[in-house]
C-alpha angles and dihedrals in degrees: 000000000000096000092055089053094052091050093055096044084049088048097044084043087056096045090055100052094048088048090058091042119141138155135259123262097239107191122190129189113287082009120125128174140173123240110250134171091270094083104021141078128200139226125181126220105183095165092053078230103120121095129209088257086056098046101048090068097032111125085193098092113105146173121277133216090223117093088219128030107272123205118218132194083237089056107029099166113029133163129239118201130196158140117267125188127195108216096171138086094249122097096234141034110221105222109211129197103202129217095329129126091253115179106177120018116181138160129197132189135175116248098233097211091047091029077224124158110247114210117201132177138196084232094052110096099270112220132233092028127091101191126171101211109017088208091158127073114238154143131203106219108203113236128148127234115290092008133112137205137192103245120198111194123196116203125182125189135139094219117097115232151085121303115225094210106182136189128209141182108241087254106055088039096066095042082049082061102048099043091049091045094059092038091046084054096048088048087052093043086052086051093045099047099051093050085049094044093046091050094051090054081051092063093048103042095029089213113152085217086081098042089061091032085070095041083064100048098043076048091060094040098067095044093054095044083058096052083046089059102248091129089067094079097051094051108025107136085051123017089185095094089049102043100038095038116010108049093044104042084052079055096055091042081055105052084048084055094050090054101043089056093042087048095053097033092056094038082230087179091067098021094048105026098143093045095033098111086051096065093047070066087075092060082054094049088055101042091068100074085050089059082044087064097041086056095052102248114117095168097070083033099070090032094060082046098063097036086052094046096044088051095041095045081052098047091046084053103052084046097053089044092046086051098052095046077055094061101264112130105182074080095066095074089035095059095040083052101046090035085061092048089049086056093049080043088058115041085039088060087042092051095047090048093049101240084125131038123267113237131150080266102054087037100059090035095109087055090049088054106048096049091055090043089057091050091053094040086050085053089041088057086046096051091048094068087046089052096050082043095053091045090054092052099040086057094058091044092042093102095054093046092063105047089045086047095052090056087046087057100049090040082057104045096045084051077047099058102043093050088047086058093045091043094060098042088057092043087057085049103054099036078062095050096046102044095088091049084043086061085045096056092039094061088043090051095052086056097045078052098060094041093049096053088053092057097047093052079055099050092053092052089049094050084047084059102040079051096058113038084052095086106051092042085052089052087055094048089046092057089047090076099050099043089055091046083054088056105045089051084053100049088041088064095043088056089048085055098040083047084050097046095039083056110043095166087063107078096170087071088064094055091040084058093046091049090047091052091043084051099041088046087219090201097053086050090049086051087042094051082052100059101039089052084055091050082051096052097044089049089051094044084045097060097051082056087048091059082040098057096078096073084068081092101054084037091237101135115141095174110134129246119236132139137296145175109238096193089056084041089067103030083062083045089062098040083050085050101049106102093055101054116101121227097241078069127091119205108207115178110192099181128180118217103268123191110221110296112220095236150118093284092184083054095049086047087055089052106047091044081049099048096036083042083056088046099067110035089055081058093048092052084065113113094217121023118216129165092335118182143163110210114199121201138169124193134200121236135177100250105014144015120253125210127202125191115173133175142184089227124124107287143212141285122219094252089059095040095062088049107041092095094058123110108257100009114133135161100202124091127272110290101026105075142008102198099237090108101076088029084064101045089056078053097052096041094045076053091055090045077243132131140219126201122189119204110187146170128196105240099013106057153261132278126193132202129201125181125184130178121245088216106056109135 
């Protein structure tokens, strides 16, 4: 009994490893990567109470969905673990977190002679770099050349989104830095020289719109100097005060620049007299992040922000537009500008929430896209004086316009009139020349008609055969990877003997060779090889019955009858359809015990990969997807066998209940079926003096019930 105890706890051991499995962060010289969820695995701390004693033996961590780490209100400090490999030539491998509001960045490692635990911080001096300004957050991990190390990385923040972890060689690193440090400065010369620019204008024109035009820039410049990491250097050694005050409260400052220039800009007091004290409304929609900071609580803090900017940027939006359908052009820049900051609102949201992947593009988009915003708002200010200019010399030209007008408008009627007169006498002419050749297209059209309807008859029943033959010849390519991982593994061991006999005075190689077969199990991949030749084989054997299928309908099948286990039969049908199983479904064979049924084993094997394939894809045409599943169950009568195959898909009408089993009748658009599939299975299983019954509802689900006889010669 204890063996076999022993034996359970070794095999759920095993199953959990290779459940947490993930790869190695392998990093060569000039070469830089993301962590994603490929090579890392996740533990929450939501009570901010593990240590880093607790977590290196924690068999917590786990996998995640997400291709990055995201951060959620509900974990705001989690750990990431992981094995990292130094493939350069440098002595250490700098770790980055990109643009996110980061409090607390630490990395731990375990010293392999003292076997001792290594803390280091973003805030700790980093060595080998003499920077400035350290406006990135990073850390240097000591490795040597050609070794590797578990990491475990601890990250706090109160913000809620991905973070972009990123791993460099030394060398690209420090090119990385270069190259950001001169583009972060052109970013902040652009900044600077349009506040200083605008308030020059300011000076000249003496019109308030470019007063609080600046106030805005130099509002977006510091909080994109922030998002850039120049705030870093100002709070190193505690980034609390930065991350919970300042950069909100820059957020807020900012969201009171954008309305009092669009305030002034719009001229919203005259243009929007009626709905004017709706939109002093806005100031109060952004003033309560800023009492959410003043009560100590960022996180809601940076949550209200982004649900004020994202429904004021909407609402600015829907008033310039409502302006400029008025008549009011200044409008027209100003849309095209906030519509493009909308845009960079939005993705940016996207990308911290993780709906579209993180990259250095997506990551500086809102900085693209202010800079370009500020160039087409310092067009729209300028178009505004033309505008007022335009308005006060129409008005002195506006009694010669109409009287020139009015000429323009009896000098075109009169052209009107005449061309309509010419227009409709061709037209008589040449409605008399083309009604013979109209006659003439009209018969060839009937007879490409007919043709084209044949072909496409015939392009339905090719596409069902194309459908069909596809399984069997994808379980023989399946089975193609890991045959030749089996032989590799095999070949592997036979060089590691031939190394050990060609150098008999090197008796190490011997034992290497023995470790590599213990570890290999030659006997499991001979057994393996087997079974994956015989997968071969059946694919191959299935396909020949595929081509052979379509004489069910000319009743013309020769195939021979032998016997076959149904419940094996389904079980390989699920091991064919895996792949195309989503996750959301949930696959339950309850299966009776069945003594060998006398059949056409290649034809039962058509039906249940038809039936199960309908299955899911009824369940896949579902809008929402909740608690799915496809039970599979098979029954023991006297006589005959019953199977039973029932989903939680859309269901059928009765209507299309009555007509499933036709040939060529599909439900699915053009394109995505033919109907030959169902209008098989009823041939198969008339062939096999079976029947098959279908009870259905729209909206709950199918069930399908097949019955064959255990007598059929």
């Amino acid at each position: 009994m204890k063996k076999i105890l022993i034996i359970l706890y070794l095999v759920v051991q095993n199953s959990l490893v290779f459940a947490n499995s993930v790869d190695t962060v392998k990093i060569a010289r000039w070469g830089s990567q993301f962590l994603t969820n490929q090579y890392f695995l996740e533990l929450e701390d939501p009570n901010h109470t593990l240590t880093i004693n607790d977590v290196v033996h924690n068999n917590s961590f786990h996998s995640v969905t997400s291709t990055l780490p995201f951060l959620k209100y509900s974990k705001s400090v989690t750990w990431l673990k992981f094995a990292l490999k130094n493939n350069t030539d440098k002595l250490y491998i700098p770790i980055t977190i990109g643009r996110s509001i980061i409090d607390e960045f630490d990395l731990y490692y375990e010293e392999p002679q003292s076997n001792r635990l290594i803390h280091l911080s973003s805030i700790d001096p980093q060595f080998n770099l003499n920077f400035s300004a350290q406006t990135i957050t990073f850390i240097n991990v000591p490795l040597l050349p050609g070794s590797s190390k578990t990491v475990f990385i601890r990250v706090k923040s109160n913000v809620s989104a991905i973070v972009p972890v990123e791993i460099h060689s030394a060398d690209q690193f420090v090119e990385e830095i270069d190259i950001g440090n001169i583009t972060n400065g052109a970013v902040m010369g652009i900044f600077f020289i349009m506040a200083l620019y605008n308030l020059m204008l300011f000076i000249v024109v003496n019109d308030r719109s470019y007063l609080y035009y600046v106030f805005y820039i130099v509002s977006l410049g510091i909080s994109q100097a922030l998002i850039l990491g120049y705030g870093n250097t100002m709070f190193l050694n505690d980034r609390t005060i930065l991350n919970s005050y300042i950069f909100p409260i820059s957020r807020v400052f900012f969201g009171y620049s954008i309305l009092l220039f669009v305030g002034e800009f719009l001229q919203l007091k005259e243009n929007l007299k009626k709905y004017h004290n709706l939109y002093l409304l806005l100031y109060v929609m952004y003033t309560l992040p800023l009492i959410a900071v003043l009560l100590h609580l960022p996180s809601i803090a940076y949550l209200l922000t982004t649900i004020s900017a994202f429904i004021i940027s909407i609402t600015l939006l829907f008033i310039g537009f409502y302006l400029y359908i008025k008549g009011y052009k200044p409008a027209k820049f100003f849309m095209v500008g906030w519509g493009l900051s909308l845009l960079a609102i939005l993705l940016s949201v996207a990308r911290s929430k993780g709906f579209i992947p993180y990259s250095h593009v997506t990551a500086n988009i809102a900085i693209y896209a202010a800079i370009i915003e500020l160039i087409l708002f310092s067009v729209a200010l300028a178009d505004k004086i033309n505008f007022y200019r335009h308005q006060k010399d129409e008005s002195q030209f506006a009694s010669l316009k109409i009287a020139k007008e009015n000429e323009r408008l009896i000098t075109e009627q009169n052209i009107f009139l005449e061309n309509k007169v010419k227009e409709r006498t061709q037209e008589l002419i040449e409605t008399n020349q083309n009604l013979s050749v109209t006659i003439e297209n009209l018969k060839s059209a009937q007879f490409h008609l007919i043709e084209t309807e044949k072909m496409a008859s015939l392009g339905q029943l090719t596409a069902g055969v194309a459908h069909e033959i596809n399984n069997p010849i994808n379980f023989v390519s399946a089975n193609i990877a890991p045959l030749r991982l089996d032989f590799n593994e095999l070949f592997s061991l036979l060089n590691k003997y031939d190394e050990a006999v060609t150098n008999p005075g090197k008796p190490e190689l011997l034992d290497l060779a023995l470790k590599y077969k213990q570890k290999i199990d030659p006997d499991f991949v001979r057994n393996e090889i087997r079974s994956l030749l015989d997968g071969i084989e059946d694919g191959a054997n299935r396909t020949s019955e595929i081509v052979q299928s379509l004489r069910t309908f000319s009743r013309m099948d020769e195939l021979v009858l032998k016997p076959a286990n149904i419940n094996t039969a389904i079980l390989n049908t699920l091991i064919l359809l895996r792949s195309s199983i989503p996750y959301y479904i949930e696959v339950k064979p309850v299966l009776d015990k069945l003594e060998p049924l006398n059949c056409y084993s290649g034809k039962i094997n058509q039906v249940l990969v038809n039936l199960i394939n309908n299955s899911i894809q009824a369940i896949k045409a579902k809008e929402h997807h909740q608690a799915e599943s496809i039970v599979i169950a098979t029954r023991d009568e006297n006589d005959h066998i019953i199977i039973e195959i029932t989903d939680t898909g859309i269901g059928m009408t009765n209507e299309t209940r009555q007509r499933i089993f036709e040939p060529f009748f599909t439900t699915k658009d053009v394109g995505d079926g033919t109907g030959l599939g169902l209008s098989i299975v009823f041939g198969i299983i008339e062939k096999h003096q079976g029947t098959i019954d279908v009870q259905s509802t729209p909206g709950e689900g199918s069930t399908f019930t097949v019955t064959l006889p255990k007598d059929l010669k």
